[in-house]
Amino acid sequence: NRKYPAEAELKRLEGEVKLKVTIDELGKILAYKIVESSGHKELDNAAISSIKKSNPLPQPPKDFMGENNSVDLVVPFNFTLNK
C-alpha cells in the first residue's frame, strides 16, 4: 500500500520512519505519531499517508488489548531505492 514519493525518488532520498500507531479492538486507527523520523519530510509524510490509507488495520488478538481496549504498535517504514 506504500508508494515511493516521487520527489524523494528524484532526490534519491532513503531512510526509515517509525510510527507509533494506536488501534482499537476492531483495528481502527485512533492515533499515530512519528517516533523516529527519517530526516526527510517527504518520507515521513509518505509513511503517514500510507498508514492513513491502511485504516482499518487487521484486528489485533484479544490478549494484546490494553485497559482502554486499544493497543500501541510501532510500525517501521523502510524507504530504499534500487541501486
PDB file of N, CA, C and O in Angstrom:
ATOM      1  N   ASN A   1       0.827  -1.199   0.000  1.00  0.00           N
ATOM      2  CA  ASN A   1       0.000   0.000   0.000  1.00  0.00           C
ATOM      3  C   ASN A   1       0.867   1.258   0.000  1.00  0.00           C
ATOM      4  O   ASN A   1       0.358   2.345  -0.034  1.00  0.00           O
ATOM      5  N   ARG A   2       2.173   1.079   0.050  1.00  0.00           N
ATOM      6  CA  ARG A   2       3.076   2.217   0.124  1.00  0.00           C
ATOM      7  C   ARG A   2       3.604   2.555  -1.257  1.00  0.00           C
ATOM      8  O   ARG A   2       4.008   1.687  -2.014  1.00  0.00           O
ATOM      9  N   LYS A   3       3.626   3.857  -1.571  1.00  0.00           N
ATOM     10  CA  LYS A   3       4.173   4.331  -2.831  1.00  0.00           C
ATOM     11  C   LYS A   3       5.360   5.221  -2.517  1.00  0.00           C
ATOM     12  O   LYS A   3       5.278   6.080  -1.648  1.00  0.00           O
ATOM     13  N   TYR A   4       6.461   5.003  -3.233  1.00  0.00           N
ATOM     14  CA  TYR A   4       7.650   5.841  -3.004  1.00  0.00           C
ATOM     15  C   TYR A   4       7.317   7.244  -3.477  1.00  0.00           C
ATOM     16  O   TYR A   4       6.853   7.442  -4.603  1.00  0.00           O
ATOM     17  N   PRO A   5       7.530   8.241  -2.624  1.00  0.00           N
ATOM     18  CA  PRO A   5       7.208   9.618  -3.018  1.00  0.00           C
ATOM     19  C   PRO A   5       8.078  10.064  -4.195  1.00  0.00           C
ATOM     20  O   PRO A   5       9.306   9.902  -4.161  1.00  0.00           O
ATOM     21  N   ALA A   6       7.437  10.612  -5.228  1.00  0.00           N
ATOM     22  CA  ALA A   6       8.149  10.979  -6.456  1.00  0.00           C
ATOM     23  C   ALA A   6       9.288  11.961  -6.183  1.00  0.00           C
ATOM     24  O   ALA A   6      10.398  11.789  -6.700  1.00  0.00           O
ATOM     25  N   GLU A   7       9.025  12.986  -5.383  1.00  0.00           N
ATOM     26  CA  GLU A   7      10.055  13.985  -5.089  1.00  0.00           C
ATOM     27  C   GLU A   7      11.247  13.352  -4.372  1.00  0.00           C
ATOM     28  O   GLU A   7      12.399  13.649  -4.670  1.00  0.00           O
ATOM     29  N   ALA A   8      10.959  12.447  -3.442  1.00  0.00           N
ATOM     30  CA  ALA A   8      12.027  11.759  -2.709  1.00  0.00           C
ATOM     31  C   ALA A   8      12.829  10.864  -3.645  1.00  0.00           C
ATOM     32  O   ALA A   8      14.052  10.755  -3.517  1.00  0.00           O
ATOM     33  N   GLU A   9      12.151  10.248  -4.591  1.00  0.00           N
ATOM     34  CA  GLU A   9      12.846   9.384  -5.548  1.00  0.00           C
ATOM     35  C   GLU A   9      13.774  10.218  -6.442  1.00  0.00           C
ATOM     36  O   GLU A   9      14.912   9.834  -6.695  1.00  0.00           O
ATOM     37  N   LEU A  10      13.291  11.369  -6.894  1.00  0.00           N
ATOM     38  CA  LEU A  10      14.125  12.247  -7.724  1.00  0.00           C
ATOM     39  C   LEU A  10      15.360  12.721  -6.966  1.00  0.00           C
ATOM     40  O   LEU A  10      16.439  12.820  -7.541  1.00  0.00           O
ATOM     41  N   LYS A  11      15.182  12.993  -5.666  1.00  0.00           N
ATOM     42  CA  LYS A  11      16.296  13.450  -4.830  1.00  0.00           C
ATOM     43  C   LYS A  11      17.154  12.295  -4.321  1.00  0.00           C
ATOM     44  O   LYS A  11      18.141  12.515  -3.634  1.00  0.00           O
ATOM     45  N   ARG A  12      16.717  11.054  -4.634  1.00  0.00           N
ATOM     46  CA  ARG A  12      17.412   9.837  -4.185  1.00  0.00           C
ATOM     47  C   ARG A  12      17.459   9.739  -2.661  1.00  0.00           C
ATOM     48  O   ARG A  12      18.448   9.312  -2.073  1.00  0.00           O
ATOM     49  N   LEU A  13      16.357  10.127  -2.004  1.00  0.00           N
ATOM     50  CA  LEU A  13      16.280  10.082  -0.547  1.00  0.00           C
ATOM     51  C   LEU A  13      15.918   8.677  -0.087  1.00  0.00           C
ATOM     52  O   LEU A  13      15.058   8.016  -0.674  1.00  0.00           O
ATOM     53  N   GLU A  14      16.563   8.233   0.963  1.00  0.00           N
ATOM     54  CA  GLU A  14      16.266   6.947   1.582  1.00  0.00           C
ATOM     55  C   GLU A  14      16.211   7.138   3.089  1.00  0.00           C
ATOM     56  O   GLU A  14      16.760   8.107   3.618  1.00  0.00           O
ATOM     57  N   GLY A  15      15.543   6.222   3.766  1.00  0.00           N
ATOM     58  CA  GLY A  15      15.507   6.290   5.221  1.00  0.00           C
ATOM     59  C   GLY A  15      14.421   5.411   5.795  1.00  0.00           C
ATOM     60  O   GLY A  15      13.692   4.729   5.072  1.00  0.00           O
ATOM     61  N   GLU A  16      14.347   5.428   7.109  1.00  0.00           N
ATOM     62  CA  GLU A  16      13.330   4.655   7.827  1.00  0.00           C
ATOM     63  C   GLU A  16      12.539   5.601   8.725  1.00  0.00           C
ATOM     64  O   GLU A  16      13.109   6.452   9.400  1.00  0.00           O
ATOM     65  N   VAL A  17      11.237   5.422   8.707  1.00  0.00           N
ATOM     66  CA  VAL A  17      10.321   6.168   9.569  1.00  0.00           C
ATOM     67  C   VAL A  17       9.661   5.155  10.491  1.00  0.00           C
ATOM     68  O   VAL A  17       9.243   4.082  10.040  1.00  0.00           O
ATOM     69  N   LYS A  18       9.571   5.472  11.778  1.00  0.00           N
ATOM     70  CA  LYS A  18       8.829   4.618  12.700  1.00  0.00           C
ATOM     71  C   LYS A  18       7.645   5.407  13.241  1.00  0.00           C
ATOM     72  O   LYS A  18       7.817   6.493  13.789  1.00  0.00           O
ATOM     73  N   LEU A  19       6.458   4.835  13.043  1.00  0.00           N
ATOM     74  CA  LEU A  19       5.230   5.439  13.535  1.00  0.00           C
ATOM     75  C   LEU A  19       4.683   4.645  14.700  1.00  0.00           C
ATOM     76  O   LEU A  19       4.628   3.411  14.638  1.00  0.00           O
ATOM     77  N   LYS A  20       4.287   5.348  15.760  1.00  0.00           N
ATOM     78  CA  LYS A  20       3.535   4.710  16.846  1.00  0.00           C
ATOM     79  C   LYS A  20       2.063   4.858  16.469  1.00  0.00           C
ATOM     80  O   LYS A  20       1.579   5.957  16.254  1.00  0.00           O
ATOM     81  N   VAL A  21       1.396   3.716  16.353  1.00  0.00           N
ATOM     82  CA  VAL A  21       0.004   3.686  15.917  1.00  0.00           C
ATOM     83  C   VAL A  21      -0.829   3.049  17.025  1.00  0.00           C
ATOM     84  O   VAL A  21      -0.511   1.965  17.501  1.00  0.00           O
ATOM     85  N   THR A  22      -1.879   3.746  17.430  1.00  0.00           N
ATOM     86  CA  THR A  22      -2.814   3.214  18.428  1.00  0.00           C
ATOM     87  C   THR A  22      -4.066   2.757  17.700  1.00  0.00           C
ATOM     88  O   THR A  22      -4.671   3.537  16.951  1.00  0.00           O
ATOM     89  N   ILE A  23      -4.424   1.484  17.899  1.00  0.00           N
ATOM     90  CA  ILE A  23      -5.625   0.945  17.250  1.00  0.00           C
ATOM     91  C   ILE A  23      -6.576   0.377  18.298  1.00  0.00           C
ATOM     92  O   ILE A  23      -6.162  -0.014  19.382  1.00  0.00           O
ATOM     93  N   ASP A  24      -7.856   0.345  17.929  1.00  0.00           N
ATOM     94  CA  ASP A  24      -8.854  -0.229  18.834  1.00  0.00           C
ATOM     95  C   ASP A  24      -9.030  -1.719  18.547  1.00  0.00           C
ATOM     96  O   ASP A  24      -8.311  -2.288  17.713  1.00  0.00           O
ATOM     97  N   GLU A  25      -9.987  -2.344  19.213  1.00  0.00           N
ATOM     98  CA  GLU A  25     -10.178  -3.799  19.098  1.00  0.00           C
ATOM     99  C   GLU A  25     -10.618  -4.234  17.706  1.00  0.00           C
ATOM    100  O   GLU A  25     -10.515  -5.415  17.356  1.00  0.00           O
ATOM    101  N   LEU A  26     -11.102  -3.291  16.886  1.00  0.00           N
ATOM    102  CA  LEU A  26     -11.515  -3.615  15.522  1.00  0.00           C
ATOM    103  C   LEU A  26     -10.437  -3.305  14.493  1.00  0.00           C
ATOM    104  O   LEU A  26     -10.612  -3.548  13.302  1.00  0.00           O
ATOM    105  N   GLY A  27      -9.311  -2.738  14.949  1.00  0.00           N
ATOM    106  CA  GLY A  27      -8.233  -2.381  14.044  1.00  0.00           C
ATOM    107  C   GLY A  27      -8.300  -0.942  13.565  1.00  0.00           C
ATOM    108  O   GLY A  27      -7.461  -0.512  12.768  1.00  0.00           O
ATOM    109  N   LYS A  28      -9.290  -0.179  14.031  1.00  0.00           N
ATOM    110  CA  LYS A  28      -9.428   1.227  13.638  1.00  0.00           C
ATOM    111  C   LYS A  28      -8.298   2.043  14.266  1.00  0.00           C
ATOM    112  O   LYS A  28      -8.015   1.924  15.453  1.00  0.00           O
ATOM    113  N   ILE A  29      -7.665   2.878  13.448  1.00  0.00           N
ATOM    114  CA  ILE A  29      -6.580   3.729  13.935  1.00  0.00           C
ATOM    115  C   ILE A  29      -7.173   4.878  14.747  1.00  0.00           C
ATOM    116  O   ILE A  29      -7.990   5.651  14.248  1.00  0.00           O
ATOM    117  N   LEU A  30      -6.741   4.964  15.994  1.00  0.00           N
ATOM    118  CA  LEU A  30      -7.201   6.024  16.892  1.00  0.00           C
ATOM    119  C   LEU A  30      -6.227   7.196  16.904  1.00  0.00           C
ATOM    120  O   LEU A  30      -6.635   8.352  17.088  1.00  0.00           O
ATOM    121  N   ALA A  31      -4.944   6.909  16.756  1.00  0.00           N
ATOM    122  CA  ALA A  31      -3.917   7.951  16.793  1.00  0.00           C
ATOM    123  C   ALA A  31      -2.648   7.413  16.161  1.00  0.00           C
ATOM    124  O   ALA A  31      -2.432   6.206  16.080  1.00  0.00           O
ATOM    125  N   TYR A  32      -1.802   8.327  15.717  1.00  0.00           N
ATOM    126  CA  TYR A  32      -0.488   7.963  15.200  1.00  0.00           C
ATOM    127  C   TYR A  32       0.444   9.148  15.400  1.00  0.00           C
ATOM    128  O   TYR A  32       0.012  10.296  15.487  1.00  0.00           O
ATOM    129  N   LYS A  33       1.723   8.842  15.532  1.00  0.00           N
ATOM    130  CA  LYS A  33       2.736   9.894  15.597  1.00  0.00           C
ATOM    131  C   LYS A  33       4.075   9.313  15.198  1.00  0.00           C
ATOM    132  O   LYS A  33       4.327   8.111  15.344  1.00  0.00           O
ATOM    133  N   ILE A  34       4.932  10.181  14.699  1.00  0.00           N
ATOM    134  CA  ILE A  34       6.278   9.766  14.322  1.00  0.00           C
ATOM    135  C   ILE A  34       7.106   9.636  15.594  1.00  0.00           C
ATOM    136  O   ILE A  34       7.187  10.578  16.381  1.00  0.00           O
ATOM    137  N   VAL A  35       7.678   8.458  15.811  1.00  0.00           N
ATOM    138  CA  VAL A  35       8.579   8.272  16.958  1.00  0.00           C
ATOM    139  C   VAL A  35      10.037   8.280  16.517  1.00  0.00           C
ATOM    140  O   VAL A  35      10.920   8.481  17.341  1.00  0.00           O
ATOM    141  N   GLU A  36      10.272   8.048  15.226  1.00  0.00           N
ATOM    142  CA  GLU A  36      11.620   8.155  14.672  1.00  0.00           C
ATOM    143  C   GLU A  36      11.502   8.645  13.234  1.00  0.00           C
ATOM    144  O   GLU A  36      10.951   7.950  12.387  1.00  0.00           O
ATOM    145  N   SER A  37      11.981   9.846  12.996  1.00  0.00           N
ATOM    146  CA  SER A  37      11.913  10.447  11.672  1.00  0.00           C
ATOM    147  C   SER A  37      13.016   9.884  10.779  1.00  0.00           C
ATOM    148  O   SER A  37      14.087   9.489  11.249  1.00  0.00           O
ATOM    149  N   SER A  38      12.753   9.902   9.495  1.00  0.00           N
ATOM    150  CA  SER A  38      13.769   9.525   8.509  1.00  0.00           C
ATOM    151  C   SER A  38      14.767  10.661   8.310  1.00  0.00           C
ATOM    152  O   SER A  38      15.830  10.458   7.741  1.00  0.00           O
ATOM    153  N   GLY A  39      14.378  11.849   8.747  1.00  0.00           N
ATOM    154  CA  GLY A  39      15.190  13.030   8.489  1.00  0.00           C
ATOM    155  C   GLY A  39      14.787  13.740   7.205  1.00  0.00           C
ATOM    156  O   GLY A  39      15.360  14.762   6.850  1.00  0.00           O
ATOM    157  N   HIS A  40      13.779  13.172   6.530  1.00  0.00           N
ATOM    158  CA  HIS A  40      13.288  13.746   5.275  1.00  0.00           C
ATOM    159  C   HIS A  40      11.763  13.859   5.362  1.00  0.00           C
ATOM    160  O   HIS A  40      11.083  12.836   5.494  1.00  0.00           O
ATOM    161  N   LYS A  41      11.251  15.087   5.271  1.00  0.00           N
ATOM    162  CA  LYS A  41       9.805  15.281   5.417  1.00  0.00           C
ATOM    163  C   LYS A  41       9.009  14.513   4.367  1.00  0.00           C
ATOM    164  O   LYS A  41       7.912  14.038   4.633  1.00  0.00           O
ATOM    165  N   GLU A  42       9.581  14.352   3.159  1.00  0.00           N
ATOM    166  CA  GLU A  42       8.878  13.633   2.101  1.00  0.00           C
ATOM    167  C   GLU A  42       8.622  12.179   2.504  1.00  0.00           C
ATOM    168  O   GLU A  42       7.530  11.643   2.271  1.00  0.00           O
ATOM    169  N   LEU A  43       9.615  11.538   3.107  1.00  0.00           N
ATOM    170  CA  LEU A  43       9.460  10.142   3.532  1.00  0.00           C
ATOM    171  C   LEU A  43       8.558  10.039   4.758  1.00  0.00           C
ATOM    172  O   LEU A  43       7.727   9.133   4.849  1.00  0.00           O
ATOM    173  N   ASP A  44       8.715  10.973   5.693  1.00  0.00           N
ATOM    174  CA  ASP A  44       7.852  10.980   6.885  1.00  0.00           C
ATOM    175  C   ASP A  44       6.385  11.128   6.479  1.00  0.00           C
ATOM    176  O   ASP A  44       5.515  10.400   6.961  1.00  0.00           O
ATOM    177  N   ASN A  45       6.116  12.062   5.562  1.00  0.00           N
ATOM    178  CA  ASN A  45       4.740  12.277   5.110  1.00  0.00           C
ATOM    179  C   ASN A  45       4.194  11.073   4.355  1.00  0.00           C
ATOM    180  O   ASN A  45       3.012  10.750   4.464  1.00  0.00           O
ATOM    181  N   ALA A  46       5.046  10.394   3.601  1.00  0.00           N
ATOM    182  CA  ALA A  46       4.615   9.195   2.872  1.00  0.00           C
ATOM    183  C   ALA A  46       4.227   8.080   3.834  1.00  0.00           C
ATOM    184  O   ALA A  46       3.262   7.346   3.598  1.00  0.00           O
ATOM    185  N   ALA A  47       4.969   7.949   4.935  1.00  0.00           N
ATOM    186  CA  ALA A  47       4.632   6.923   5.938  1.00  0.00           C
ATOM    187  C   ALA A  47       3.274   7.227   6.562  1.00  0.00           C
ATOM    188  O   ALA A  47       2.440   6.328   6.728  1.00  0.00           O
ATOM    189  N   ILE A  48       3.038   8.490   6.898  1.00  0.00           N
ATOM    190  CA  ILE A  48       1.745   8.880   7.482  1.00  0.00           C
ATOM    191  C   ILE A  48       0.623   8.629   6.486  1.00  0.00           C
ATOM    192  O   ILE A  48      -0.420   8.078   6.847  1.00  0.00           O
ATOM    193  N   SER A  49       0.839   8.994   5.237  1.00  0.00           N
ATOM    194  CA  SER A  49      -0.172   8.770   4.206  1.00  0.00           C
ATOM    195  C   SER A  49      -0.491   7.287   4.059  1.00  0.00           C
ATOM    196  O   SER A  49      -1.651   6.893   3.940  1.00  0.00           O
ATOM    197  N   SER A  50       0.536   6.459   4.095  1.00  0.00           N
ATOM    198  CA  SER A  50       0.355   5.023   3.952  1.00  0.00           C
ATOM    199  C   SER A  50      -0.467   4.441   5.103  1.00  0.00           C
ATOM    200  O   SER A  50      -1.364   3.627   4.888  1.00  0.00           O
ATOM    201  N   ILE A  51      -0.176   4.876   6.324  1.00  0.00           N
ATOM    202  CA  ILE A  51      -0.916   4.330   7.473  1.00  0.00           C
ATOM    203  C   ILE A  51      -2.368   4.790   7.434  1.00  0.00           C
ATOM    204  O   ILE A  51      -3.277   4.025   7.757  1.00  0.00           O
ATOM    205  N   LYS A  52      -2.614   6.011   7.001  1.00  0.00           N
ATOM    206  CA  LYS A  52      -3.989   6.514   6.877  1.00  0.00           C
ATOM    207  C   LYS A  52      -4.775   5.685   5.856  1.00  0.00           C
ATOM    208  O   LYS A  52      -5.936   5.343   6.079  1.00  0.00           O
ATOM    209  N   LYS A  53      -4.129   5.357   4.735  1.00  0.00           N
ATOM    210  CA  LYS A  53      -4.789   4.573   3.683  1.00  0.00           C
ATOM    211  C   LYS A  53      -5.031   3.127   4.115  1.00  0.00           C
ATOM    212  O   LYS A  53      -5.874   2.449   3.543  1.00  0.00           O
ATOM    213  N   SER A  54      -4.293   2.670   5.117  1.00  0.00           N
ATOM    214  CA  SER A  54      -4.420   1.291   5.587  1.00  0.00           C
ATOM    215  C   SER A  54      -5.516   1.118   6.634  1.00  0.00           C
ATOM    216  O   SER A  54      -5.747   0.007   7.102  1.00  0.00           O
ATOM    217  N   ASN A  55      -6.166   2.208   7.009  1.00  0.00           N
ATOM    218  CA  ASN A  55      -7.197   2.175   8.047  1.00  0.00           C
ATOM    219  C   ASN A  55      -8.466   1.538   7.502  1.00  0.00           C
ATOM    220  O   ASN A  55      -8.935   1.952   6.449  1.00  0.00           O
ATOM    221  N   PRO A  56      -9.040   0.542   8.166  1.00  0.00           N
ATOM    222  CA  PRO A  56      -8.588  -0.066   9.412  1.00  0.00           C
ATOM    223  C   PRO A  56      -7.517  -1.123   9.158  1.00  0.00           C
ATOM    224  O   PRO A  56      -7.454  -1.717   8.090  1.00  0.00           O
ATOM    225  N   LEU A  57      -6.717  -1.347  10.176  1.00  0.00           N
ATOM    226  CA  LEU A  57      -5.724  -2.414  10.157  1.00  0.00           C
ATOM    227  C   LEU A  57      -6.397  -3.715  10.576  1.00  0.00           C
ATOM    228  O   LEU A  57      -7.533  -3.699  11.073  1.00  0.00           O
ATOM    229  N   PRO A  58      -5.734  -4.843  10.402  1.00  0.00           N
ATOM    230  CA  PRO A  58      -6.336  -6.104  10.878  1.00  0.00           C
ATOM    231  C   PRO A  58      -6.589  -6.058  12.388  1.00  0.00           C
ATOM    232  O   PRO A  58      -5.853  -5.409  13.131  1.00  0.00           O
ATOM    233  N   GLN A  59      -7.641  -6.752  12.811  1.00  0.00           N
ATOM    234  CA  GLN A  59      -7.968  -6.809  14.241  1.00  0.00           C
ATOM    235  C   GLN A  59      -6.840  -7.464  15.020  1.00  0.00           C
ATOM    236  O   GLN A  59      -6.349  -8.530  14.628  1.00  0.00           O
ATOM    237  N   PRO A  60      -6.422  -6.835  16.119  1.00  0.00           N
ATOM    238  CA  PRO A  60      -5.390  -7.462  16.947  1.00  0.00           C
ATOM    239  C   PRO A  60      -5.994  -8.590  17.789  1.00  0.00           C
ATOM    240  O   PRO A  60      -7.197  -8.591  18.062  1.00  0.00           O
ATOM    241  N   PRO A  61      -5.174  -9.543  18.205  1.00  0.00           N
ATOM    242  CA  PRO A  61      -5.670 -10.590  19.102  1.00  0.00           C
ATOM    243  C   PRO A  61      -6.187  -9.962  20.407  1.00  0.00           C
ATOM    244  O   PRO A  61      -5.644  -8.971  20.885  1.00  0.00           O
ATOM    245  N   LYS A  62      -7.225 -10.545  20.967  1.00  0.00           N
ATOM    246  CA  LYS A  62      -7.843 -10.003  22.187  1.00  0.00           C
ATOM    247  C   LYS A  62      -6.842  -9.860  23.330  1.00  0.00           C
ATOM    248  O   LYS A  62      -6.907  -8.904  24.096  1.00  0.00           O
ATOM    249  N   ASP A  63      -5.899 -10.799  23.449  1.00  0.00           N
ATOM    250  CA  ASP A  63      -4.955 -10.735  24.567  1.00  0.00           C
ATOM    251  C   ASP A  63      -3.889  -9.646  24.390  1.00  0.00           C
ATOM    252  O   ASP A  63      -3.096  -9.404  25.287  1.00  0.00           O
ATOM    253  N   PHE A  64      -3.885  -8.955  23.249  1.00  0.00           N
ATOM    254  CA  PHE A  64      -2.981  -7.815  23.034  1.00  0.00           C
ATOM    255  C   PHE A  64      -3.583  -6.515  23.549  1.00  0.00           C
ATOM    256  O   PHE A  64      -2.873  -5.531  23.701  1.00  0.00           O
ATOM    257  N   MET A  65      -4.883  -6.505  23.796  1.00  0.00           N
ATOM    258  CA  MET A  65      -5.587  -5.271  24.119  1.00  0.00           C
ATOM    259  C   MET A  65      -5.249  -4.780  25.516  1.00  0.00           C
ATOM    260  O   MET A  65      -5.145  -5.549  26.458  1.00  0.00           O
ATOM    261  N   GLY A  66      -5.074  -3.466  25.620  1.00  0.00           N
ATOM    262  CA  GLY A  66      -4.803  -2.841  26.910  1.00  0.00           C
ATOM    263  C   GLY A  66      -6.089  -2.502  27.640  1.00  0.00           C
ATOM    264  O   GLY A  66      -7.186  -2.874  27.217  1.00  0.00           O
ATOM    265  N   GLU A  67      -5.955  -1.762  28.719  1.00  0.00           N
ATOM    266  CA  GLU A  67      -7.105  -1.394  29.543  1.00  0.00           C
ATOM    267  C   GLU A  67      -8.130  -0.549  28.792  1.00  0.00           C
ATOM    268  O   GLU A  67      -9.319  -0.617  29.066  1.00  0.00           O
ATOM    269  N   ASN A  68      -7.692   0.267  27.870  1.00  0.00           N
ATOM    270  CA  ASN A  68      -8.603   1.151  27.128  1.00  0.00           C
ATOM    271  C   ASN A  68      -9.187   0.465  25.893  1.00  0.00           C
ATOM    272  O   ASN A  68      -9.717   1.147  25.022  1.00  0.00           O
ATOM    273  N   ASN A  69      -9.055  -0.838  25.786  1.00  0.00           N
ATOM    274  CA  ASN A  69      -9.440  -1.565  24.576  1.00  0.00           C
ATOM    275  C   ASN A  69      -8.694  -1.034  23.357  1.00  0.00           C
ATOM    276  O   ASN A  69      -9.260  -0.889  22.280  1.00  0.00           O
ATOM    277  N   SER A  70      -7.412  -0.727  23.562  1.00  0.00           N
ATOM    278  CA  SER A  70      -6.564  -0.283  22.468  1.00  0.00           C
ATOM    279  C   SER A  70      -5.177  -0.887  22.650  1.00  0.00           C
ATOM    280  O   SER A  70      -4.839  -1.390  23.717  1.00  0.00           O
ATOM    281  N   VAL A  71      -4.416  -0.822  21.582  1.00  0.00           N
ATOM    282  CA  VAL A  71      -3.045  -1.330  21.615  1.00  0.00           C
ATOM    283  C   VAL A  71      -2.170  -0.381  20.802  1.00  0.00           C
ATOM    284  O   VAL A  71      -2.607   0.175  19.801  1.00  0.00           O
ATOM    285  N   ASP A  72      -0.944  -0.172  21.280  1.00  0.00           N
ATOM    286  CA  ASP A  72       0.032   0.650  20.573  1.00  0.00           C
ATOM    287  C   ASP A  72       0.997  -0.248  19.814  1.00  0.00           C
ATOM    288  O   ASP A  72       1.509  -1.216  20.366  1.00  0.00           O
ATOM    289  N   LEU A  73       1.232   0.092  18.580  1.00  0.00           N
ATOM    290  CA  LEU A  73       2.165  -0.633  17.732  1.00  0.00           C
ATOM    291  C   LEU A  73       3.202   0.353  17.212  1.00  0.00           C
ATOM    292  O   LEU A  73       2.879   1.508  16.949  1.00  0.00           O
ATOM    293  N   VAL A  74       4.429  -0.086  17.041  1.00  0.00           N
ATOM    294  CA  VAL A  74       5.431   0.719  16.350  1.00  0.00           C
ATOM    295  C   VAL A  74       5.622   0.076  14.976  1.00  0.00           C
ATOM    296  O   VAL A  74       5.993  -1.092  14.875  1.00  0.00           O
ATOM    297  N   VAL A  75       5.307   0.860  13.958  1.00  0.00           N
ATOM    298  CA  VAL A  75       5.328   0.349  12.583  1.00  0.00           C
ATOM    299  C   VAL A  75       6.494   1.001  11.838  1.00  0.00           C
ATOM    300  O   VAL A  75       6.516   2.223  11.673  1.00  0.00           O
ATOM    301  N   PRO A  76       7.467   0.202  11.372  1.00  0.00           N
ATOM    302  CA  PRO A  76       8.577   0.763  10.603  1.00  0.00           C
ATOM    303  C   PRO A  76       8.228   0.853   9.119  1.00  0.00           C
ATOM    304  O   PRO A  76       7.578  -0.032   8.565  1.00  0.00           O
ATOM    305  N   PHE A  77       8.644   1.929   8.484  1.00  0.00           N
ATOM    306  CA  PHE A  77       8.521   2.126   7.048  1.00  0.00           C
ATOM    307  C   PHE A  77       9.923   2.345   6.501  1.00  0.00           C
ATOM    308  O   PHE A  77      10.553   3.344   6.813  1.00  0.00           O
ATOM    309  N   ASN A  78      10.404   1.396   5.731  1.00  0.00           N
ATOM    310  CA  ASN A  78      11.739   1.493   5.142  1.00  0.00           C
ATOM    311  C   ASN A  78      11.615   1.950   3.691  1.00  0.00           C
ATOM    312  O   ASN A  78      10.920   1.320   2.901  1.00  0.00           O
ATOM    313  N   PHE A  79      12.277   3.030   3.386  1.00  0.00           N
ATOM    314  CA  PHE A  79      12.295   3.566   2.020  1.00  0.00           C
ATOM    315  C   PHE A  79      13.708   3.370   1.471  1.00  0.00           C
ATOM    316  O   PHE A  79      14.646   4.007   1.900  1.00  0.00           O
ATOM    317  N   THR A  80      13.809   2.440   0.520  1.00  0.00           N
ATOM    318  CA  THR A  80      15.097   2.109  -0.074  1.00  0.00           C
ATOM    319  C   THR A  80      14.928   2.079  -1.593  1.00  0.00           C
ATOM    320  O   THR A  80      14.007   1.430  -2.098  1.00  0.00           O
ATOM    321  N   LEU A  81      15.806   2.768  -2.268  1.00  0.00           N
ATOM    322  CA  LEU A  81      15.777   2.771  -3.736  1.00  0.00           C
ATOM    323  C   LEU A  81      16.667   1.666  -4.279  1.00  0.00           C
ATOM    324  O   LEU A  81      17.668   1.303  -3.666  1.00  0.00           O
ATOM    325  N   ASN A  82      16.293   1.161  -5.440  1.00  0.00           N
ATOM    326  CA  ASN A  82      17.154   0.187  -6.133  1.00  0.00           C
ATOM    327  C   ASN A  82      18.383   0.919  -6.635  1.00  0.00           C
ATOM    328  O   ASN A  82      18.285   2.019  -7.164  1.00  0.00           O
ATOM    329  N   LYS A  83      19.504   0.318  -6.445  1.00  0.00           N
ATOM    330  CA  LYS A  83      20.777   0.961  -6.842  1.00  0.00           C
ATOM    331  C   LYS A  83      21.004   0.825  -8.323  1.00  0.00           C
ATOM    332  O   LYS A  83      20.583   0.007  -8.996  1.00  0.00           O
TER     333      LYS A  83
END
